[in-house]
Short mmCIF file of C-alpha atoms in Angstrom, two decimals:
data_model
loop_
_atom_site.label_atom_id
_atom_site.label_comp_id
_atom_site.label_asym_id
_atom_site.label_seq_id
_atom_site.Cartn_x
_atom_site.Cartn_y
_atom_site.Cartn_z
CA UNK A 1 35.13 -3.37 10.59
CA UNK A 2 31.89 -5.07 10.12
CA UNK A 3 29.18 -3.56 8.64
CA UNK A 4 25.13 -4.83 7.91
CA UNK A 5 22.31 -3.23 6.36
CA UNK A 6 19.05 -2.48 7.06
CA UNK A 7 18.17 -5.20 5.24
CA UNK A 8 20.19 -7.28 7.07
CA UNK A 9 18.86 -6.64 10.29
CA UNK A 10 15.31 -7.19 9.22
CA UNK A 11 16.29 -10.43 7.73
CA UNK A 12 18.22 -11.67 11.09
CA UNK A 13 15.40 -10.12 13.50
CA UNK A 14 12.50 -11.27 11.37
CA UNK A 15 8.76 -10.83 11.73
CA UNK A 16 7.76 -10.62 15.90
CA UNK A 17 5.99 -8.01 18.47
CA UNK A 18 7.55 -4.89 16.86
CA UNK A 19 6.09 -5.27 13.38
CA UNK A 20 3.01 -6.89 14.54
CA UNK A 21 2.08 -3.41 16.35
CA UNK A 22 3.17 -1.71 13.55
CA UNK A 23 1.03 -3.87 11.24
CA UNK A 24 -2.23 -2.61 14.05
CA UNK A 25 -1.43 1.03 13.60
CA UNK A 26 -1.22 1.08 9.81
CA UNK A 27 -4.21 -1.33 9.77
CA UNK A 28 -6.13 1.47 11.68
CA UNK A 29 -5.52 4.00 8.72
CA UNK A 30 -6.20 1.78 6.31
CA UNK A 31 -9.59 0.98 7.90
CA UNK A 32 -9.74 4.99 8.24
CA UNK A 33 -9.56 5.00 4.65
CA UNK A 34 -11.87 2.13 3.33
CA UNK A 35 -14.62 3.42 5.62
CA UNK A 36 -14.43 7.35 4.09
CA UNK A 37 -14.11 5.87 0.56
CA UNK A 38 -16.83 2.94 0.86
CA UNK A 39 -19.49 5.97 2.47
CA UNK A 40 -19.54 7.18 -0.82
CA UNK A 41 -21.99 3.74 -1.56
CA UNK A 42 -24.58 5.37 0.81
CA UNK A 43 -24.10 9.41 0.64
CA UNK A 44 -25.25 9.83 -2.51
CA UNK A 45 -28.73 8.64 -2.85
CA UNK A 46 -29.79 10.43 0.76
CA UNK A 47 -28.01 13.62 -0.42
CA UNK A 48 -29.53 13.19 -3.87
CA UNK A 49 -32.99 12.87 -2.22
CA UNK A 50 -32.55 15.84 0.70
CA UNK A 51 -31.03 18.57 -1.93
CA UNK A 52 -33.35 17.23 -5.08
CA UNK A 53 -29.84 16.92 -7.26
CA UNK A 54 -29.25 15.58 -10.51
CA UNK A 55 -27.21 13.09 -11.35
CA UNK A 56 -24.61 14.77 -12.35
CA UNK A 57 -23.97 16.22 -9.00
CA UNK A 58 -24.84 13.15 -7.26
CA UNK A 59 -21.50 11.73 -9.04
CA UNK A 60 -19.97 14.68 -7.95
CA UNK A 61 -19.63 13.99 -4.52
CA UNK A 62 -17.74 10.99 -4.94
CA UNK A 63 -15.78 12.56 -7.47
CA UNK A 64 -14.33 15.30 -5.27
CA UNK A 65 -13.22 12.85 -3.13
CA UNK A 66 -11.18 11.48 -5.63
CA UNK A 67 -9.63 14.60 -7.00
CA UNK A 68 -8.66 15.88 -3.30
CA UNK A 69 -7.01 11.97 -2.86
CA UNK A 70 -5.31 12.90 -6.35
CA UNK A 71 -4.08 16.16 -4.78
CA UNK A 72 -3.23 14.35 -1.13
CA UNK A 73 -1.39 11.57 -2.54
CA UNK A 74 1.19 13.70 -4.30
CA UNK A 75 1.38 15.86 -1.11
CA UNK A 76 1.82 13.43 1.61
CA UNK A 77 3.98 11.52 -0.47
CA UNK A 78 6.43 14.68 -1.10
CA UNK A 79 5.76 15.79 2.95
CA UNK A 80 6.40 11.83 4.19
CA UNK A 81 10.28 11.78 2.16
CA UNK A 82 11.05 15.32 2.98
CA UNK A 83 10.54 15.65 6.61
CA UNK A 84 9.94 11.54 7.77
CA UNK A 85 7.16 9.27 7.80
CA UNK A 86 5.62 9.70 10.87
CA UNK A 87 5.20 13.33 10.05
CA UNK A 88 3.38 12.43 6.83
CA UNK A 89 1.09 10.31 8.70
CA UNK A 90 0.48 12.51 11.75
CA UNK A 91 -0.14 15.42 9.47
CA UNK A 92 -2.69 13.47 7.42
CA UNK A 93 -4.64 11.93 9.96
CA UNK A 94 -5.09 15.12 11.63
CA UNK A 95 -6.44 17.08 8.37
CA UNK A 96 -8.59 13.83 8.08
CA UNK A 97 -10.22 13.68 11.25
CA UNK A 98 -11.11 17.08 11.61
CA UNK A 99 -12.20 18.06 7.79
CA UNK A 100 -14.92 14.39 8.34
CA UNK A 101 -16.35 15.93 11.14
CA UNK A 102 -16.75 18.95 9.66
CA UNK A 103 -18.61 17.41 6.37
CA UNK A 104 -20.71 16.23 9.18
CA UNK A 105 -22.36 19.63 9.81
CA UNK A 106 -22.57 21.21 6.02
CA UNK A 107 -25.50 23.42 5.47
CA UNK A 108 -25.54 23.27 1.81
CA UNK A 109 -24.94 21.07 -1.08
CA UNK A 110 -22.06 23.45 -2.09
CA UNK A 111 -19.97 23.16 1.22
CA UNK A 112 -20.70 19.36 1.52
CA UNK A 113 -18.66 19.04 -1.58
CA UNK A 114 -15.59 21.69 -0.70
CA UNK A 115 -15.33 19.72 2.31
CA UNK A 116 -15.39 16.09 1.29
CA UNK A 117 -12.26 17.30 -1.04
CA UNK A 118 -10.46 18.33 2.24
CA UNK A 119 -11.02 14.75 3.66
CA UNK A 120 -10.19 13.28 0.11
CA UNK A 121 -6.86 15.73 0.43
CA UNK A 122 -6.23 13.73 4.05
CA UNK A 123 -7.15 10.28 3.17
CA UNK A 124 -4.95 10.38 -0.14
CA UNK A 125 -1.87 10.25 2.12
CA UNK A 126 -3.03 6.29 3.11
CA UNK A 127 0.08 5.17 0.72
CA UNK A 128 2.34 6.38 3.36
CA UNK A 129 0.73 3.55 6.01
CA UNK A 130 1.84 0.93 3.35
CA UNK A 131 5.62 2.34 2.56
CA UNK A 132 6.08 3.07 6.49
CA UNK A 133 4.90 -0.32 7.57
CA UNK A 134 6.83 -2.42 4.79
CA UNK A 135 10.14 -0.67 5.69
CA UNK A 136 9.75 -2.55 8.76
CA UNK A 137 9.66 -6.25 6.94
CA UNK A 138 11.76 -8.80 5.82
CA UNK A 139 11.90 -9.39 2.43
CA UNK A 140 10.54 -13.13 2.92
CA UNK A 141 6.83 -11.54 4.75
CA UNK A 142 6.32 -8.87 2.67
CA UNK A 143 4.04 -10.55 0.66
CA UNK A 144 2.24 -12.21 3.21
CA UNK A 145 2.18 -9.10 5.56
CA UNK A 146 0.90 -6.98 2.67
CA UNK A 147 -2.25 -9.17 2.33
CA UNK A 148 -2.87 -9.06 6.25
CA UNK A 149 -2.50 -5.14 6.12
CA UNK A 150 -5.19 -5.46 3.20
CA UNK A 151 -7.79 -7.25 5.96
CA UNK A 152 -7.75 -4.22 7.98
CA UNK A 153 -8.89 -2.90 4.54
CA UNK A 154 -11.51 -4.99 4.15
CA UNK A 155 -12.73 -4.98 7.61
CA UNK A 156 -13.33 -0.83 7.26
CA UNK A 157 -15.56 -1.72 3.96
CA UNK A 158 -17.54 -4.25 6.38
CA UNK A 159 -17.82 -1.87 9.19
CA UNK A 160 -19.02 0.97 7.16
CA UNK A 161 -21.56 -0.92 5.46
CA UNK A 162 -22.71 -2.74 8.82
CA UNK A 163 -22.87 0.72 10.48
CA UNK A 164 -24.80 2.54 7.66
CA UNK A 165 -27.05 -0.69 8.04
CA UNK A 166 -27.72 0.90 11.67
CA UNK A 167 -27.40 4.58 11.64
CA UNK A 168 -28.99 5.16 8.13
CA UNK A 169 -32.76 3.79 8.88
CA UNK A 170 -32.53 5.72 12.22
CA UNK A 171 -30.54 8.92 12.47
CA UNK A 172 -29.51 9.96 8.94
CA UNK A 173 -26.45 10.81 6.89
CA UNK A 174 -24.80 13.76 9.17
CA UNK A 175 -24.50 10.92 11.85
CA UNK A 176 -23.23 8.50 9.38
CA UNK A 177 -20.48 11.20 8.28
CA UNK A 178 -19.68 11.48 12.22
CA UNK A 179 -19.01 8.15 13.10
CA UNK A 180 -16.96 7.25 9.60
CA UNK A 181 -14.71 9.98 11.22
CA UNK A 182 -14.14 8.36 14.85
CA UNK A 183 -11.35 5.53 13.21
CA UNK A 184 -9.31 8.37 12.12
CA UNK A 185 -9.00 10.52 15.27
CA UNK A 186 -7.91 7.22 17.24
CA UNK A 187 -4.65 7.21 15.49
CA UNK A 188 -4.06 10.20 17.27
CA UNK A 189 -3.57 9.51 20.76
CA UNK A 190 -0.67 6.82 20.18
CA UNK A 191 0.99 8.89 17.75
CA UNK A 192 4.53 9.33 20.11
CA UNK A 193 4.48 5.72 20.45
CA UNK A 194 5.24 5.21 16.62
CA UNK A 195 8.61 5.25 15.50
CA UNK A 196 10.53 6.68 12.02
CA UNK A 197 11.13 3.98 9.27
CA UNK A 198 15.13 2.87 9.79
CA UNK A 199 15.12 2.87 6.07
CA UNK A 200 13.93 6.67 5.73
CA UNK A 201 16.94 7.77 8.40
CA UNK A 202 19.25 5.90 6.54
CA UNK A 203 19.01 8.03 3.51
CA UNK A 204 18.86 10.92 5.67
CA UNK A 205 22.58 10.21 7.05
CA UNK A 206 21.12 9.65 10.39
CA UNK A 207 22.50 6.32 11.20
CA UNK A 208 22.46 6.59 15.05
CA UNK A 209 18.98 7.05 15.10
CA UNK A 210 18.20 3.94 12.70
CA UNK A 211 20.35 1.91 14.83
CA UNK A 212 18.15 3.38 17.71
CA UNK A 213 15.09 1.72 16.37
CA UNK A 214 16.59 -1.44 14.79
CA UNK A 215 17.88 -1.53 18.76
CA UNK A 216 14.19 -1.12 19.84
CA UNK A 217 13.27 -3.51 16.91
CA UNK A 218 15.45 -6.16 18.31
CA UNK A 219 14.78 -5.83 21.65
CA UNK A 220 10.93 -6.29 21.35
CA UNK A 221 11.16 -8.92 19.47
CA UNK A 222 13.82 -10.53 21.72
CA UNK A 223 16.64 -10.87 18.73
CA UNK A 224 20.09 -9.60 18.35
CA UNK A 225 21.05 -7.31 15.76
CA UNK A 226 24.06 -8.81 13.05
CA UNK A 227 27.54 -8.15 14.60
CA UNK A 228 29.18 -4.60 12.98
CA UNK A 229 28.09 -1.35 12.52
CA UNK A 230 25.01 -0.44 10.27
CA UNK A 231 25.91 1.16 6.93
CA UNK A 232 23.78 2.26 3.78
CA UNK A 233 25.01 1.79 0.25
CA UNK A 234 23.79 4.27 -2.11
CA UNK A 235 25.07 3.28 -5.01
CA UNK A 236 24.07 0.13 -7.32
CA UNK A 237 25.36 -0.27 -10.51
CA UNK A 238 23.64 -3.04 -12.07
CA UNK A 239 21.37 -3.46 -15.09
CA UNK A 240 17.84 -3.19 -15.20
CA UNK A 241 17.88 -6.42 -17.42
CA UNK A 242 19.65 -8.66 -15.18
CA UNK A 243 18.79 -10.50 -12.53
CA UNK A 244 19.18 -8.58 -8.93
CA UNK A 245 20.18 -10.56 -6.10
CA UNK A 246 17.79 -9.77 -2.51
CA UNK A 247 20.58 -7.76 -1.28
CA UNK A 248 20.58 -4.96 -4.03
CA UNK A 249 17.97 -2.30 -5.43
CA UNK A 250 14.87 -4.18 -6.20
CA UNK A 251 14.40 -1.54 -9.31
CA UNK A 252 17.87 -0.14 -9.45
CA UNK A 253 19.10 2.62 -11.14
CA UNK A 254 22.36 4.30 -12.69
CA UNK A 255 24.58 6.10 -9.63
CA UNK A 256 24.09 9.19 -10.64
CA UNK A 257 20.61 8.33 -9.91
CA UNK A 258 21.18 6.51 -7.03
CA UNK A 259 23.54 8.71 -5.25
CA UNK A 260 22.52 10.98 -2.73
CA UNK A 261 24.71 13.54 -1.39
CA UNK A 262 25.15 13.92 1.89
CA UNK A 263 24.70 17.72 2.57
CA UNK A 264 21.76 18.02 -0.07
CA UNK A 265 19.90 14.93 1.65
CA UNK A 266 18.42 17.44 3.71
CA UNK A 267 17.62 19.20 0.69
CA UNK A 268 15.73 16.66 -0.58
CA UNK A 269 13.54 18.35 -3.77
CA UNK A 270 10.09 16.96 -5.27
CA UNK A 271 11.31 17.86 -8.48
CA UNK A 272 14.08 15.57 -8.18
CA UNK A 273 12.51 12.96 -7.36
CA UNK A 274 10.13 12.93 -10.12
CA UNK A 275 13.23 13.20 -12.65
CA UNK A 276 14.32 10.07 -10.79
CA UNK A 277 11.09 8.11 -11.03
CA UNK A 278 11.22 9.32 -14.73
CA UNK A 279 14.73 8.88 -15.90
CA UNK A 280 15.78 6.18 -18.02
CA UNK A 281 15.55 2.70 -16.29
CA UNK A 282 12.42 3.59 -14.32
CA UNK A 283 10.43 5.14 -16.70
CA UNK A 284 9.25 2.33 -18.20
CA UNK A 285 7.91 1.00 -14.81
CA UNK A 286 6.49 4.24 -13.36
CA UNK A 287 4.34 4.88 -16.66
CA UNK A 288 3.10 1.29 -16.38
CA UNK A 289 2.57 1.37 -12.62
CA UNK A 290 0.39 4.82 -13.78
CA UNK A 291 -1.68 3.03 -16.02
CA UNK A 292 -2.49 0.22 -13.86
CA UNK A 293 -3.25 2.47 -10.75
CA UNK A 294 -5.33 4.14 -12.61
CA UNK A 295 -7.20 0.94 -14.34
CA UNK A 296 -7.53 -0.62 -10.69
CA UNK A 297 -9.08 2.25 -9.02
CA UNK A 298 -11.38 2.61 -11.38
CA UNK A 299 -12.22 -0.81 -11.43
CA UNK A 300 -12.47 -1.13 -7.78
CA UNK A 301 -14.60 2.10 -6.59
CA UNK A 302 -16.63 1.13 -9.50
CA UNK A 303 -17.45 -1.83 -8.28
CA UNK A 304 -18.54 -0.22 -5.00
CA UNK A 305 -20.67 2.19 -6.65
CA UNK A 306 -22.37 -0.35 -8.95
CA UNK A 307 -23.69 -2.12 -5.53
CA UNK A 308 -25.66 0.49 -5.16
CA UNK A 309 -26.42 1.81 -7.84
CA UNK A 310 -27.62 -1.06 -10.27
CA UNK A 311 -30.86 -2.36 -8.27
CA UNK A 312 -32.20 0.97 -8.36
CA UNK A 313 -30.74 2.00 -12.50
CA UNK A 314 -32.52 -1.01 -13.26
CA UNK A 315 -35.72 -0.90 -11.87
CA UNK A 316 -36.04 2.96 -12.72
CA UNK A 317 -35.12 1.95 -16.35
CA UNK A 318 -37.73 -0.66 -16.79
CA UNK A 319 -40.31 1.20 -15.61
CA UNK A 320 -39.63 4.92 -16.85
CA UNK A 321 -40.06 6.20 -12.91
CA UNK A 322 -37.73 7.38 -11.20
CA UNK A 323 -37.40 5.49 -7.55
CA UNK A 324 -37.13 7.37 -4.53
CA UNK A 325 -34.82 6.43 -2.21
CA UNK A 326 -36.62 4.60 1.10
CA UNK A 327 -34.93 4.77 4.79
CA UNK A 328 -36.33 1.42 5.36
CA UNK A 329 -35.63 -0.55 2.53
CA UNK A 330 -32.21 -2.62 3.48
CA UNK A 331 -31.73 -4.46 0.15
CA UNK A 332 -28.87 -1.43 -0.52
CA UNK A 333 -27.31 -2.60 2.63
CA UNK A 334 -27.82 -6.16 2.53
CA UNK A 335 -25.90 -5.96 -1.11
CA UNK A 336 -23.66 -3.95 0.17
CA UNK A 337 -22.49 -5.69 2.75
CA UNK A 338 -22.58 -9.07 1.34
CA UNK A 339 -20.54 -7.85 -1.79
CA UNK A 340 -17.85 -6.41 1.30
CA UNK A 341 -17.54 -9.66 2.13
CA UNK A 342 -15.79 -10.39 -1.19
CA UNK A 343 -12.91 -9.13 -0.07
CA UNK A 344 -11.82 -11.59 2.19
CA UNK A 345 -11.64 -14.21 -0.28
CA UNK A 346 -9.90 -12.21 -2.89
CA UNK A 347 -7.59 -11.60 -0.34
CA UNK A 348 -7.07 -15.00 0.68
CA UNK A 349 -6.53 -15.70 -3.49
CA UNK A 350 -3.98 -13.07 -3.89
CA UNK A 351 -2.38 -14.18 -1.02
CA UNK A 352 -1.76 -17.69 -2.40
CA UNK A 353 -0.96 -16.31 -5.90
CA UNK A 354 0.87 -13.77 -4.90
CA UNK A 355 4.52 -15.82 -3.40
CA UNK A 356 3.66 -18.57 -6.31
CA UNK A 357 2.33 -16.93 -9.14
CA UNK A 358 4.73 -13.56 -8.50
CA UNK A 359 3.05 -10.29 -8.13
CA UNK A 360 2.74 -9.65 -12.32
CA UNK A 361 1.36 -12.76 -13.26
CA UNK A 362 -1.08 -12.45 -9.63
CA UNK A 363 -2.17 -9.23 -10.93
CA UNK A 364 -3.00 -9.89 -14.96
CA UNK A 365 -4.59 -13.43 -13.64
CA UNK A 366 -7.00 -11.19 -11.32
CA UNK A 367 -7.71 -8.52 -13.84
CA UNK A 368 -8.52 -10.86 -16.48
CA UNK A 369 -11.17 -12.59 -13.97
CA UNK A 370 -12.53 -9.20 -12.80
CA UNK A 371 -13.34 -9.11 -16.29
CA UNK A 372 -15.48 -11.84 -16.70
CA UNK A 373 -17.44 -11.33 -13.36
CA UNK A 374 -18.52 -8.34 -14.66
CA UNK A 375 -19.43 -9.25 -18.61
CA UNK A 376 -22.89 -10.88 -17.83
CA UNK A 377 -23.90 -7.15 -16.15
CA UNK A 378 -24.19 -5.82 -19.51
CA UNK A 379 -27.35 -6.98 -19.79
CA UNK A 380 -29.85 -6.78 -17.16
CA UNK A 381 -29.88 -9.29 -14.64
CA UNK A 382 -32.21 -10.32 -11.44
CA UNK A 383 -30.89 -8.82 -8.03
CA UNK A 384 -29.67 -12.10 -6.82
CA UNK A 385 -27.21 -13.18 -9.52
CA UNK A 386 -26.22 -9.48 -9.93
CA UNK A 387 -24.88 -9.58 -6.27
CA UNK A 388 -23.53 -12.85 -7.01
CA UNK A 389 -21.43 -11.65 -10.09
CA UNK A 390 -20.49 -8.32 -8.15
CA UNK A 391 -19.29 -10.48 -5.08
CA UNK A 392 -16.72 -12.28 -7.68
CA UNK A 393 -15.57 -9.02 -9.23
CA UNK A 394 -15.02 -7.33 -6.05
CA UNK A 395 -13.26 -9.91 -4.93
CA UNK A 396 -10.66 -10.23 -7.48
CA UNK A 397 -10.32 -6.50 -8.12
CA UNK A 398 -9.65 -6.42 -4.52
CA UNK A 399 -7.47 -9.17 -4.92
CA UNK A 400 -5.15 -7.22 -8.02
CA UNK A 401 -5.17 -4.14 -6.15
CA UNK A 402 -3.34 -5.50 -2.92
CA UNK A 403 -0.66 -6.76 -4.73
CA UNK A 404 -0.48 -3.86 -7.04
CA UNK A 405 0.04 -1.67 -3.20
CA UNK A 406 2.24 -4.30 -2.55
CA UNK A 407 4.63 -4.35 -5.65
CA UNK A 408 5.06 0.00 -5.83
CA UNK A 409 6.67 -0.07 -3.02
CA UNK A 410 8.77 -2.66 -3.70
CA UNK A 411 10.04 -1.02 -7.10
CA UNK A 412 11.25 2.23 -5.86
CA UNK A 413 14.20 2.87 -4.08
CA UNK A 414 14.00 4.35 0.00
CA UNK A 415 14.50 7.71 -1.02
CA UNK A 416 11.77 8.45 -3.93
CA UNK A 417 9.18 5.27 -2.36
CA UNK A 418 7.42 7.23 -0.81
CA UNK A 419 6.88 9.82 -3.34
CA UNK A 420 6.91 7.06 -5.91
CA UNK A 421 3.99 5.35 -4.63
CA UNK A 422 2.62 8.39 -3.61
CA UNK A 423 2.46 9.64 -7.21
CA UNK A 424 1.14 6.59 -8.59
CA UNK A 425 -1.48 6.45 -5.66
CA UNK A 426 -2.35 10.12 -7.18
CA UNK A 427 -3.09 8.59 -11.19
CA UNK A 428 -5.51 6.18 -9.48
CA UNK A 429 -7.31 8.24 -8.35
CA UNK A 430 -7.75 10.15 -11.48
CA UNK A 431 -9.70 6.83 -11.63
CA UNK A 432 -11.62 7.47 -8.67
CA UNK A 433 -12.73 10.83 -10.20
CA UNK A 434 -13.89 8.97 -13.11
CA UNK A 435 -15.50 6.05 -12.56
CA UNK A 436 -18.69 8.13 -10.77
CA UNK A 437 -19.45 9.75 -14.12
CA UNK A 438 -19.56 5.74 -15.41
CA UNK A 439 -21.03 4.45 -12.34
CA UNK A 440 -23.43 6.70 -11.24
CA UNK A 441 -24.41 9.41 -14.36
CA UNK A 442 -24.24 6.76 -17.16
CA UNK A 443 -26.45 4.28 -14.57
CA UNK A 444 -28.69 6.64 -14.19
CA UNK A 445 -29.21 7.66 -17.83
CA UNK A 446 -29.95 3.94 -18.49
CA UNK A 447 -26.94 3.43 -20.23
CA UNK A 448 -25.93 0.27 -18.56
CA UNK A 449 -24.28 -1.54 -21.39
CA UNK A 450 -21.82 1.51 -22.08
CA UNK A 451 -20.94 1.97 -18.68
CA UNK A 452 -20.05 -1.65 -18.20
CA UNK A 453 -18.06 -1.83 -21.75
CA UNK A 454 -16.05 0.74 -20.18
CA UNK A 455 -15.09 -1.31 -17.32
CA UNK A 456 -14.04 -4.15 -19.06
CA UNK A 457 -11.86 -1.85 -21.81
CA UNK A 458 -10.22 -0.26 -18.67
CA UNK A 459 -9.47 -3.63 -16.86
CA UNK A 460 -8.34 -5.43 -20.14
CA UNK A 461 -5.69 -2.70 -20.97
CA UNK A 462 -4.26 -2.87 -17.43
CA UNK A 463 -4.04 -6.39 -17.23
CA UNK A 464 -1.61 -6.68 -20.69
CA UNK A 465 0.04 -3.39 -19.09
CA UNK A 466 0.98 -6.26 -16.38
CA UNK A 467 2.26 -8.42 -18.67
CA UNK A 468 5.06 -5.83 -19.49
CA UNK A 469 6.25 -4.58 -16.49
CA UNK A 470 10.47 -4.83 -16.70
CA UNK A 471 10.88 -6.85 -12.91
CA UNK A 472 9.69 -9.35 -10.94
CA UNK A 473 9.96 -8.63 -7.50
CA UNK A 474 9.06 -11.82 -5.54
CA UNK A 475 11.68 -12.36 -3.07
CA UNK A 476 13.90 -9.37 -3.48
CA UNK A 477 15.04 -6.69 -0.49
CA UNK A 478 13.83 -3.26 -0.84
CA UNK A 479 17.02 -0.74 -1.60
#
């Protein structure tokens, strides 16, 4: 009898209506997510001024949001390979929603921060958008779709900073907090329309139901399916040195690894999946994919937080007074959202580096340039070329950090990718947590040079990590 895999299907299908409405739902939570991470640019000078904090807890507030997207990631992640996808991403967008509007209506400094954890908790489990939606691709647009997913990214960063630019000088933050929340709670209504990732069922022995939605798949986008009857091989015995062809594991492992048993599938067990992301031919790629997570969201929320933070650091600095923080002064949003803009460039470079270049060289090349954007900020520099060199770092640390989301995925097999990414998604933001304390206490101590030395150590270490990472995965099917 004939058989095909998933990855045959996808290949034979292709790219059409299905994926494409796929692509708008994940593009939603992903502009869910850049708009609650790229509020932390505005919160914390307003809460700063109404609760007379100190810098320290300024930082703070970003910082929680971090450590509950540390804590989220690993969750959802765990939640999204256990019980399915879609009931990783209904349960996060829920907890998201409601704990932002919530935040909205704190009375105190003290519950602001317990409850911008809770929607850090929610927003961590954004990695499951990006393993759901590229279990729909071919292998031959996954690079390409990865960098139009990333737009959605980059218009949330844009949004947030044009709506600030509105709601800030007028209302104030509680409003601001409101409306970041509204993106979320639209995923919500069109949740039944989503379907569960072929791949995932696969894994879970439920092969009538992937051949349900490859049937759907096929149907919307006016293709047949490959003649036969769908099958899933879970075992791949090939070597992590040699060269995979597109229609095996793009990271593969041993079969004890690899094989699942039928009546423990159901089972499935965190633990067990981390001794799988850790055993002996993935190790070496999950502790580099760690490292680099880690580097690039620091890097990247960094950046964000240097927007607004340097202008005022330096002018406070020179003059020994500390600035308050005016409703009508737009320079912070006029940065802002010019530095946003980066990101549509950068993504526009990674997208032509990324199916020429490969995604390791794509990522060192981008790294290594973030670097030497940022160099000239050790010293102090006029507000104009400041934006200018912050414009070119964002853009390539935007740049490194969609490909980076777009080559996890593509290194784990179906049945730990989730949890894979998930887990690496949790070490970055370890980064997140950090890069406050750099970019907002060490700023505001008037330690610019150290806190910009720092960014360039970070970024140089991840870009050789790069260099070293065991496969290439340009081209290759996923599992």
């Amino acid at each position: 009898m004939e058989t095909y895999t998933t990855d045959d299907a996808l290949t034979t299908m292709g790219f059409g209506r299905f994926q494409a409405l796929v692509l708008v739902y994940a593009g939603i939570g992903w502009v869910a997510e850049s708009m609650e991470l790229m509020l932390l640019s505005f919160l914390g000078p307003f809460i700063r001024e109404e609760w007379n904090l100190s810098p320290q807890n300024e930082s703070m507030i970003s910082s929680v949001v971090f450590a509950g997207m540390l804590l989220g990631a690993c969750s959802w992640g765990f939640v999204s390979d256990k019980y399915g996808r879609r009931t990783g991403l209904l349960l996060s967008t829920i907890f998201t929603s409601g704990m932002g509007f919530l935040s909205a209506l704190s009375p105190n400094y003290l519950c602001l921060v317990a409850l911008r954890f809770l929607v850090g908790v929610g927003v961590g489990g954004s990695h499951v958008f990006t393993s759901w939606f590229l279990e729909f691709v071919p292998a031959k647009n996954r690079g390409t779709c990865m960098i139009v997913l990333s737009l959605f990214w980059t218009l949330g960063t844009i949004l947030e900073a044009s709506l600030a630019w509105v709601v800030l000088p007028v209302l104030n933050w509680r409003w601001l907090l409101a409306f970041t929340a509204i993106p979320c709670f639209l995923l919500l209504p069109f949740f039944g329309l989503t379907p569960e990732s072929p791949r995932y069922l696969c894994v879970q022995n439920r092969m009538s139901d992937a051949t349900d939605v490859l049937e759907r798949m096929a149907s919307a986008n006016q293709s047949a399916l490959p003649p036969g009857v769908l099958t899933y091989h879970r075992e791949t015995k090939v070597d992590h040195d040699t060269l995979a062809s597109e229609s095996e594991c793009l990271l593969p492992v041993r079969a004890k690894d690899c094989a699942v048993d039928d009546a423990k599938s159901s089972e499935y067990d965190s633990l067990a999946a981390l001794r799988t992301l850790l055993s002996h031919n993935l190790l070496r790629s999950t502790l580099l994919l760690w490292l680099v997570f880690f580097a690039n969201s620091f890097a990247y929320y960094g950046i964000v937080l240097l927007t607004s933070q340097l202008s005022d650091a330096n002018k406070s600095c020179a003059s020994g007074v500390i600035f308050g923080l005016h409703q009508k002064d737009t320079n912070i949003y006029k940065d802002t959202f010019i530095t946003s803009l980066a990101e549509i460039p950068g993504l526009l470079l990674s997208a032509v580096l990324v199916d020429w270049f490969g995604r390791k060289a794509s990522m060192w090349s981008m790294m290594f340039a973030c670097c030497a954007f940022l160099g000239p900020l050790v010293f102090h520099e006029n507000e104009l070329l400041t934006t200018i060199l912050l414009f070119g770092a964002r853009a390539c640390a935007m740049g490194s950090f969609t490909i980076l989301c777009l080559y996890a995925p593509e290194v784990y097999p179906s049945y730990v990718r989730s949890t894979g990414a998930g887990i690496a998604t949790a070490i970055g933001r370890v980064g997140g947590v950090v890069c406050p304390i750099v970019a907002v206490a060490m700023l505001r101590s008037c330690n610019q040079m150290g806190a910009l030395v720092v960014f360039e150590v970070v970024l140089c270490l991840a870009a050789v990590a790069c260099m070293f990472f065991p496969v290439e995965t340009k081209g290759r099917g996923m599992d």
